[in-house]
Coordinates of C-alpha atoms in Angstrom, one line a residue:
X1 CA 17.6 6.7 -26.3
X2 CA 18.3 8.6 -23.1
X3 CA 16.5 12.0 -22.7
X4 CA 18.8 14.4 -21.1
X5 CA 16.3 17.8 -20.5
X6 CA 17.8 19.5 -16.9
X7 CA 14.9 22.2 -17.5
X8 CA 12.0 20.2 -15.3
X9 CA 14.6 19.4 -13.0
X10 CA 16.2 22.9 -11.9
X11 CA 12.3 23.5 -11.6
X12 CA 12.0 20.9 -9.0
X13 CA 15.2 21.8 -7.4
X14 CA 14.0 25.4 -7.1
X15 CA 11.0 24.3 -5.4
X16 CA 13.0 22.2 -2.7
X17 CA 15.6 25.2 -1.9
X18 CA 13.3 27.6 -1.7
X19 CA 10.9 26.1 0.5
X20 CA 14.1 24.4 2.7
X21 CA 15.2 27.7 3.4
X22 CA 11.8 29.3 4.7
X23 CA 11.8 26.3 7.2
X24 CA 15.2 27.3 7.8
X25 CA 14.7 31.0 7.8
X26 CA 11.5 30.5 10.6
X27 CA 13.9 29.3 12.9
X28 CA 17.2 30.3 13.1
X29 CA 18.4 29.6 16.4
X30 CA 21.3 26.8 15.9
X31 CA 22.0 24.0 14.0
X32 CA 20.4 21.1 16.5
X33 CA 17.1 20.9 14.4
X34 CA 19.5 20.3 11.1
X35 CA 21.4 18.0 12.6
X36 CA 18.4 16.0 14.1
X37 CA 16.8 15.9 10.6
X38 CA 20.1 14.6 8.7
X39 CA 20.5 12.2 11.7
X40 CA 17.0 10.8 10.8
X41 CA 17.2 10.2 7.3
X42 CA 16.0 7.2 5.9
X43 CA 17.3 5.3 2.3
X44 CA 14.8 4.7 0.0
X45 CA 15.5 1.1 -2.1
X46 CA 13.1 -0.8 -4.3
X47 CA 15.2 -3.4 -6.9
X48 CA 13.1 -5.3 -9.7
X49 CA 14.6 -7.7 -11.6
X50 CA 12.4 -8.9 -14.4
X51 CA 12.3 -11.5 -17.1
X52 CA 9.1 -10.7 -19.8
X53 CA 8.4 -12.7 -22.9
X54 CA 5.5 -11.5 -25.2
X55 CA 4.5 -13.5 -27.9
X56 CA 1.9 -11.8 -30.6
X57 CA 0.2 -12.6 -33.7
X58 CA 1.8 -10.8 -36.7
X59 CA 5.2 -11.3 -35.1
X60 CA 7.7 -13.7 -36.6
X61 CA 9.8 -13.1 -33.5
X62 CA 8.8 -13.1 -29.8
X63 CA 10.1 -10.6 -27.5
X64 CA 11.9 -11.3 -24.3
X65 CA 13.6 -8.7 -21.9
X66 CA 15.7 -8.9 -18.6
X67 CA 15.2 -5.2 -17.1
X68 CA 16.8 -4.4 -13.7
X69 CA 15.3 -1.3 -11.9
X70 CA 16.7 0.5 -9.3
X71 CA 15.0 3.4 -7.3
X72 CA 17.2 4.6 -5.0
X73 CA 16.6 8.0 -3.1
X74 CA 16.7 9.4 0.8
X75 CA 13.9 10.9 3.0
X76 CA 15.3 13.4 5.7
X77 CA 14.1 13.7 9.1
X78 CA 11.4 16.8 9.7
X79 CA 13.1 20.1 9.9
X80 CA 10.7 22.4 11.1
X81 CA 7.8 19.9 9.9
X82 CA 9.2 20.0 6.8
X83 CA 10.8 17.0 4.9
X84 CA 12.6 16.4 1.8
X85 CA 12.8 13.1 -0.6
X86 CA 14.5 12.9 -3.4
X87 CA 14.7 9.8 -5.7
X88 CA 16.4 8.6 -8.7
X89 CA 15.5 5.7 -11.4
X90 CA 17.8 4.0 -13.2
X91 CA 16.4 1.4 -15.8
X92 CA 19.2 -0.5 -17.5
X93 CA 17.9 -3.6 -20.1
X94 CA 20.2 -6.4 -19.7
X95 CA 18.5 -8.5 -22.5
X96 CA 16.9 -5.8 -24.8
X97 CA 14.9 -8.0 -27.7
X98 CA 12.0 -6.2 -27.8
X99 CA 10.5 -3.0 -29.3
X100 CA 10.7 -0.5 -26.6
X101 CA 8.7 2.0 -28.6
X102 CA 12.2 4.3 -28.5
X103 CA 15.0 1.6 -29.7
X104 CA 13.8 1.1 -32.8
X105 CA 13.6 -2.6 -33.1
X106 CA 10.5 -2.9 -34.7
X107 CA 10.9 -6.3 -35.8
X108 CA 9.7 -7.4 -32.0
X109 CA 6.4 -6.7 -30.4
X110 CA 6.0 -3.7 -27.9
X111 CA 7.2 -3.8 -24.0
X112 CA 6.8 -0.4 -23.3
X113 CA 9.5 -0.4 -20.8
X114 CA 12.7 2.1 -22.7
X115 CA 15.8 2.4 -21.1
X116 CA 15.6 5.1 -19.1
X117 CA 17.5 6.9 -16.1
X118 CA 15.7 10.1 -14.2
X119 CA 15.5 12.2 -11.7
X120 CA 11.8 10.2 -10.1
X121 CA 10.6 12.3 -7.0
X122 CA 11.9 15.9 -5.6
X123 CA 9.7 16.8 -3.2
X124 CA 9.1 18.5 0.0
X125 CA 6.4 17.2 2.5
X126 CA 5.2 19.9 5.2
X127 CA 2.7 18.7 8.3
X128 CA 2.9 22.8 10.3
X129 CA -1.1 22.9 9.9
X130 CA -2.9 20.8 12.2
X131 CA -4.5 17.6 10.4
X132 CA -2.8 18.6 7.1
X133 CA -0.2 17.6 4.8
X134 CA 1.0 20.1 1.9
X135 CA 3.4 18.2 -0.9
X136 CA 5.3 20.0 -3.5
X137 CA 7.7 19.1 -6.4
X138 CA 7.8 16.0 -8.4
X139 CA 5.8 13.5 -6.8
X140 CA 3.6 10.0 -7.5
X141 CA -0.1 10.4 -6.9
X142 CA -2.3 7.4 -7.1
X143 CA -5.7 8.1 -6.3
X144 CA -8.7 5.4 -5.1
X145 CA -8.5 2.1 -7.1
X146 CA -5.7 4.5 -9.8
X147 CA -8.3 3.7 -12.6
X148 CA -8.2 7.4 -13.7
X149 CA -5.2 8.6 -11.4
X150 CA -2.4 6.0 -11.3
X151 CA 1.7 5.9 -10.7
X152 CA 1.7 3.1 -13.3
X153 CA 3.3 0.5 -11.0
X154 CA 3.4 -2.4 -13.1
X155 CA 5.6 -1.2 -15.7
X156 CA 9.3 -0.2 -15.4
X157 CA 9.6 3.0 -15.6
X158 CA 6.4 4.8 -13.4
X159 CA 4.4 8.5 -13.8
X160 CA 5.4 11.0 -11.6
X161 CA 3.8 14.8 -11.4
X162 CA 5.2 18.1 -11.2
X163 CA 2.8 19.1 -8.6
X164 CA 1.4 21.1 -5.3
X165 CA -0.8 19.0 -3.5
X166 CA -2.9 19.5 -0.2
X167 CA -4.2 16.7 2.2
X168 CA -6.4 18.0 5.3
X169 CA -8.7 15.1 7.5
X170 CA -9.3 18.0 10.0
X171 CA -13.3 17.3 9.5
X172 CA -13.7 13.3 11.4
X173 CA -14.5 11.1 8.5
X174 CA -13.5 13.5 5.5
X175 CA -10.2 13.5 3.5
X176 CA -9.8 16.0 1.1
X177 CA -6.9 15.8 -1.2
X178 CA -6.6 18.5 -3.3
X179 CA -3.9 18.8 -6.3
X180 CA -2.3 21.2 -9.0
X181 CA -0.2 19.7 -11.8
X182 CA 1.6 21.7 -14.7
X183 CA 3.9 18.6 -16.0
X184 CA 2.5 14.7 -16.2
X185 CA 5.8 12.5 -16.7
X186 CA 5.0 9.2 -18.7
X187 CA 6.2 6.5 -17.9
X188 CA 8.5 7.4 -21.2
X189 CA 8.6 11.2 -20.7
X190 CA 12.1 11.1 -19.7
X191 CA 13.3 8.6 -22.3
X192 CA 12.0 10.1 -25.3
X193 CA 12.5 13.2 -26.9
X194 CA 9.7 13.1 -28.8
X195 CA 7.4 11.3 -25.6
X196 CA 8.1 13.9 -23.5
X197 CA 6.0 15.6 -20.4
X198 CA 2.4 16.3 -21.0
X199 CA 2.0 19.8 -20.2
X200 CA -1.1 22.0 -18.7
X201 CA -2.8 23.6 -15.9
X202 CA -4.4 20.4 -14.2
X203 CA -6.3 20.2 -11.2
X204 CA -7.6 17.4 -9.4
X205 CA -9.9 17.3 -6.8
X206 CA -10.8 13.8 -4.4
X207 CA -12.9 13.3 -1.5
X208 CA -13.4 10.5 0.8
X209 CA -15.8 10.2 3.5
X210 CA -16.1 6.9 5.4
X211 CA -20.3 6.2 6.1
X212 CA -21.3 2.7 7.8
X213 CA -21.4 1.3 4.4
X214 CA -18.2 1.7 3.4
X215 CA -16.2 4.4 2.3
X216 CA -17.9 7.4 0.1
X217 CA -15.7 9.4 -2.6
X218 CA -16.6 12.1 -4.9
X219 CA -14.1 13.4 -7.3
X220 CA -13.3 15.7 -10.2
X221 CA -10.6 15.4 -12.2
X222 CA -9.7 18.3 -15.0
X223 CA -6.9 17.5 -17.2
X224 CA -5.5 20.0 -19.6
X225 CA -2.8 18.6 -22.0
X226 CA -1.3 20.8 -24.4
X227 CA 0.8 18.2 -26.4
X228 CA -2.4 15.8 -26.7
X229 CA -5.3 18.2 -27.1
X230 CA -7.6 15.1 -27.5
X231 CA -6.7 13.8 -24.0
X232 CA -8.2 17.1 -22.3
X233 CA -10.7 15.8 -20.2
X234 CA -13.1 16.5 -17.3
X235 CA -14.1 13.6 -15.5
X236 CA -16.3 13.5 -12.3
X237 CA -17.9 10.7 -10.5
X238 CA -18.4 9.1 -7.5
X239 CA -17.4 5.4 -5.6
X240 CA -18.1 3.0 -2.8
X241 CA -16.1 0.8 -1.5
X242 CA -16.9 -1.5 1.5
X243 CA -17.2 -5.0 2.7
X244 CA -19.6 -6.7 5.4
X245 CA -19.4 -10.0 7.2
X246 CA -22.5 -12.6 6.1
X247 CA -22.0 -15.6 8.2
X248 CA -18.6 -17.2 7.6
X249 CA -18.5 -14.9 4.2
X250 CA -16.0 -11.7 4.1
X251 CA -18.4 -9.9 1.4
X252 CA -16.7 -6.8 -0.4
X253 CA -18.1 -4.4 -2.8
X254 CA -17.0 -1.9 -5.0
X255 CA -19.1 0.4 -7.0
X256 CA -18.3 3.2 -9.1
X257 CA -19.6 6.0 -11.7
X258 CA -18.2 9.0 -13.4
X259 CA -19.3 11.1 -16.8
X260 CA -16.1 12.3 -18.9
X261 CA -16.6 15.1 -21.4
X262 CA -14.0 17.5 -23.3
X263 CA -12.2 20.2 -21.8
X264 CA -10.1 23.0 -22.4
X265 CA -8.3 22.7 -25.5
X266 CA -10.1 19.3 -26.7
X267 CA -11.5 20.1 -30.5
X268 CA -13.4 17.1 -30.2
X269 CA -16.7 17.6 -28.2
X270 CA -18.1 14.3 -26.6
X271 CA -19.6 12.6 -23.4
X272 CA -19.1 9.7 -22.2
X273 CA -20.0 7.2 -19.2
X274 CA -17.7 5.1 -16.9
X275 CA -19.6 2.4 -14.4
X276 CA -17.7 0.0 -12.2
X277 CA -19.1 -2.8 -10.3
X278 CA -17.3 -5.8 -8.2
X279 CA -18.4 -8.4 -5.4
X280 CA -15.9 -10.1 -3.9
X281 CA -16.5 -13.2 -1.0
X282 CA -13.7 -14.7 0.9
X283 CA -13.4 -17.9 2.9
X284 CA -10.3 -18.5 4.9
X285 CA -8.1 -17.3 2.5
X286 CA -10.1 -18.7 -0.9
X287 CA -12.4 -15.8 -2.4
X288 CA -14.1 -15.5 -5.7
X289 CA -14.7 -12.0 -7.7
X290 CA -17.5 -11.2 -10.1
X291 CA -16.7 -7.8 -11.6
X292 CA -18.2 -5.3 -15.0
X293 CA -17.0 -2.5 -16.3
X294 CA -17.9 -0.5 -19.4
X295 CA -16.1 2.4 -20.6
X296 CA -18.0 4.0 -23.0
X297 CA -17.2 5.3 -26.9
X298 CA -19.5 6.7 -29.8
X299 CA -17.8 5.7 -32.6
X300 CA -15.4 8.6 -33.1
X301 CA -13.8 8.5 -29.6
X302 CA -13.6 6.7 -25.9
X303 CA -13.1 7.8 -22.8
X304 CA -9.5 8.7 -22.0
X305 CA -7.3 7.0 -19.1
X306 CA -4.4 8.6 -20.0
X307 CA -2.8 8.7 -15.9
X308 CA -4.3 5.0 -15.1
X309 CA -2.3 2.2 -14.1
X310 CA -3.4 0.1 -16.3
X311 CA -2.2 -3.2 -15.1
X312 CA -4.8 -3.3 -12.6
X313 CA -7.5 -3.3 -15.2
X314 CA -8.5 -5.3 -18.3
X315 CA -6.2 -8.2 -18.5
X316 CA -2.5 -8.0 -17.7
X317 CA -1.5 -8.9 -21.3
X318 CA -1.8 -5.4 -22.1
X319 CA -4.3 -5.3 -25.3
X320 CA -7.0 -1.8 -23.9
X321 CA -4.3 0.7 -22.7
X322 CA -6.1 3.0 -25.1
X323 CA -10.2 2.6 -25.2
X324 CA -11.1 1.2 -28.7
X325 CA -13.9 4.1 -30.1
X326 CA -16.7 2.0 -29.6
X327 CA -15.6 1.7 -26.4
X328 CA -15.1 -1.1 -24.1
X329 CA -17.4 -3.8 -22.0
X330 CA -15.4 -5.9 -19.5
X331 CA -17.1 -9.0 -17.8
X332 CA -14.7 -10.9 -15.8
X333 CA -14.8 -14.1 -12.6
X334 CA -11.5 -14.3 -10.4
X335 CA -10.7 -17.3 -8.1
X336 CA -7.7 -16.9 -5.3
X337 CA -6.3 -18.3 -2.8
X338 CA -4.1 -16.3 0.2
X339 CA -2.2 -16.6 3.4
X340 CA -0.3 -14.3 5.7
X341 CA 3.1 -15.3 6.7
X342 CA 3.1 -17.0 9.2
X343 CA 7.0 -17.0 10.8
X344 CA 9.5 -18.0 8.4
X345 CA 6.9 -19.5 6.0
X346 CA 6.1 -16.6 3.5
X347 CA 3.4 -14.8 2.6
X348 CA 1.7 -16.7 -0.4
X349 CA -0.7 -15.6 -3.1
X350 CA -2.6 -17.5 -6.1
X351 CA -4.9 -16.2 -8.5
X352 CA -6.5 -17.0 -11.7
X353 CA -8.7 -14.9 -13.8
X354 CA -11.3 -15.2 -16.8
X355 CA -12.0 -12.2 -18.8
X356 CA -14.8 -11.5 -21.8
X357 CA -14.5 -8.2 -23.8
X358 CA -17.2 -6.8 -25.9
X359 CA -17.4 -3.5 -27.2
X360 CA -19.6 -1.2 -25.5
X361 CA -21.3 0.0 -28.7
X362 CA -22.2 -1.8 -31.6
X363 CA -21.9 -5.2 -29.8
X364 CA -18.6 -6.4 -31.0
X365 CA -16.9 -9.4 -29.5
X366 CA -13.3 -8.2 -29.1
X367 CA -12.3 -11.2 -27.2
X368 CA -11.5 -13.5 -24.2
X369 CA -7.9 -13.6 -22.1
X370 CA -7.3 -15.7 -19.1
X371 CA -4.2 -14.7 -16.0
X372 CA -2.3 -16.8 -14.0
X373 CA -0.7 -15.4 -10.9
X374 CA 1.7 -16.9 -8.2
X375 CA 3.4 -14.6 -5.4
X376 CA 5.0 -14.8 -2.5
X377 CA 6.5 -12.1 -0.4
X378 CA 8.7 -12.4 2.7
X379 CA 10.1 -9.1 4.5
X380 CA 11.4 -7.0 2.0
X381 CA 11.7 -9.7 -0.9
X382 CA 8.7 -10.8 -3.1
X383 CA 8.6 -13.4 -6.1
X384 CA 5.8 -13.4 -8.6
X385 CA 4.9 -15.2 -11.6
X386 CA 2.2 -14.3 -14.0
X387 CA 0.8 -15.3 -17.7
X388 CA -1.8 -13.8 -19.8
X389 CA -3.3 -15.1 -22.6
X390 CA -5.5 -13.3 -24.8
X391 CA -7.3 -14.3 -27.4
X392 CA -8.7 -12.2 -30.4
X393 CA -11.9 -12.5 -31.6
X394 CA -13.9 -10.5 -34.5
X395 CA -12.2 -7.4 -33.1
X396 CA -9.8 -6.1 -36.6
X397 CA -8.2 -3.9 -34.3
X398 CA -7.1 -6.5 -31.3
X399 CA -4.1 -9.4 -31.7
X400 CA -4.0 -12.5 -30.0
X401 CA -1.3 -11.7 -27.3
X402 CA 0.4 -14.0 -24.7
X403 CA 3.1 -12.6 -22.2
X404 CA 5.1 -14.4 -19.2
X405 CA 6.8 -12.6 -16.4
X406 CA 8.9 -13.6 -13.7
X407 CA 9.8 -10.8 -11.4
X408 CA 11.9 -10.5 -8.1
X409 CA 11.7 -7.6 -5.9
X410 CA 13.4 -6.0 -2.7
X411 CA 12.5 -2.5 -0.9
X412 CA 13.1 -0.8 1.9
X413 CA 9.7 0.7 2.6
X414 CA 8.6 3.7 1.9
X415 CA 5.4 5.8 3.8
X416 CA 4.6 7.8 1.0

């Protein structure tokens, strides 16, 4: 089912006009600027084909897709310090046996990719103010490691925000991004009529400061959804990132912390911890990762990721997009192998992972799942390969879940 709303999108195409003609209107003096602009616009491209099978107890049948995605949009030259992007997304099934959450084929287990075809990015970029970048329109954000803030990359069809955002480095060391949202667009907001936008004053607030230990940042982040009252959320925290050389040893660590409670128009008051902890060591290209995380529940409710890429975290097979209500404890050891390309041999990528999920209350053992990965990437092409494998445990609410892709991808890069 195809969503056709053109109300968020004359928004987004009143911000561009209006904001292209006071660039215009500053300087009036000829068309050379224009034409210099238009003669510097660049094609945006990124194609990924994709072949998914997902196999999942209670099923009698196991879902397989093919899913081509095209993104295909433009970024002008600067006119005045001001440029304009504007993207499309076109996701077309070419083998649709699955239950896309919207095609009503229930009969399958649940990719979560609909078909879908939007209007993905509007926005204008403006650099006038030294050290400063101001963004407005529809636009992905994906902030730190995108475990609260994320563009969903892993799936299809990707989030995108109706926002004004403001980036400023003017202080050596410090990056403050600062952003206002009114419209959150799911990765099935513009398939669904009844998944639409998440709507709400939202404001987040990120700041990075880069210490001799790594890389410092403090954020806040206060969502305000008025179609999902229980997903209103302030969350702040703080994370370090960095890495250090111990002999032959390439050492990196990652720790985080936040504390999520209700907000705005949540009727359910609660408070909740988040704590994040990785070491990673690399040897000429082999490396091994030892990583927690615990999101915590009470019973009634977890904490909410609603904007997360949640690829990146958890297992790739997909089982805690949502955080079970006694919350979630994640204990997990990665082995990997890498190179660089090297002239015409590829880049080349390997990976295997072992995860253990308990329940952060309560002490209940949801489960184990295990990940395969195999990529390559050579100039604008990539191949990848991945399996996951999880397997339920005492966990009632959990399924034993296996899925396979096979992807192929090609794009024309793109800055921002």
């Amino acid at each position: 089912m195809i969503r056709n709303d053109a109300a968020p999108l004359r928004r987004c195409g009143r911000y561009a006009i209006l904001l292209l003609l006071a660039a215009v209107g500053a300087r009036a003096d000829g068309l050379d600027p224009l034409t210099s602009a238009l003669s510097k616009t660049q094609p945006l491209v990124d194609l990924r084909l994709r072949w998914e099978t997902l196999t999942q107890a209670g099923f009698a049948r196991d879902a397989q897709t093919l899913l081509l995605r095209s993104r295909l949009g433009f970024r002008t030259g600067a006119l005045f310090d001001t440029t304009l992007l504007a993207e499309a997304s076109l996701l077309s099934p070419l083998v649709d046996d699955y239950n896309s959450g919207l095609n009503g084929r229930t009969e399958y287990p649940s990719i979560s990719d609909p078909e879908n075809y939007e209007l993905h990015r509007l926005q204008l970029q403006n650099t006038s103010l030294p050290d400063t970048d101001l963004l407005l329109g529809r636009q992905r954000v994906a902030l730190d490691d995108q475990r609260f803030v994320g563009a969903s990359n892993w799936r299809m069809n990707q989030n995108s925000l109706d926002s004004a955002r403001i980036v400023n480095s003017s202080i050596p060391g410090l990056t403050m991004d600062l952003i206002w949202f009114d419209r959150f667009h799911r990765r099935t907001s513009e398939a669904s009529s009844k998944l639409g936008p998440l709507t709400g004053d939202s404001y987040l607030a990120n700041l990075r400061y880069d210490t001799p230990w790594g890389r410092l940042t403090a954020f806040d982040y206060l969502l305000s959804f008025n179609e999902t009252p229980t997903q209103s959320s302030q969350t702040a925290g703080a994370r370090l990132v960095g890495e250090r050389a111990v002999g032959a040893v390439d050492l990196a660590y990652t720790a985080s912390w936040a504390a999520q409670e209700d907000y705005a128009n949540n009727p359910v008051r609660y408070r909740e911890d988040y704590t994040y902890v990785q070491l990673k060591g690399t040897v000429r290209g082999y490396s091994l990762s030892l990583g927690t995380e615990r999101l915590g529940g009470n019973g009634t409710i977890g904490l909410s990721t609603p904007m997360a890429s949640f690829h990146s975290w958890d297992g790739w097979a997909g089982v805690f997009t949502t955080t079970p209500v006694n919350g979630l404890l994640n204990k997990y050891l990665a082995l990997g192998y890498s190179t660089k390309a090297a002239g015409p041999l590829p880049a080349f990528l390997t990976a295997v992972t072992y995860y253990d999920f308990h329940s952060a209350r309560l002490d209940l053992h949801y489960g184990s799942e295990v990940d395969l990965q195999l990529q390559a990437s050579w100039q604008r092409l990539s191949a990848l390969l991945e399996l996951a494998d999880y397997a339920s445990a005492d966990a009632p609410t959990t399924r034993s879940t296996r899925s396979f892709f096979l992807e192929v991808d090609y794009i024309l890069p793109d800055k921002r």
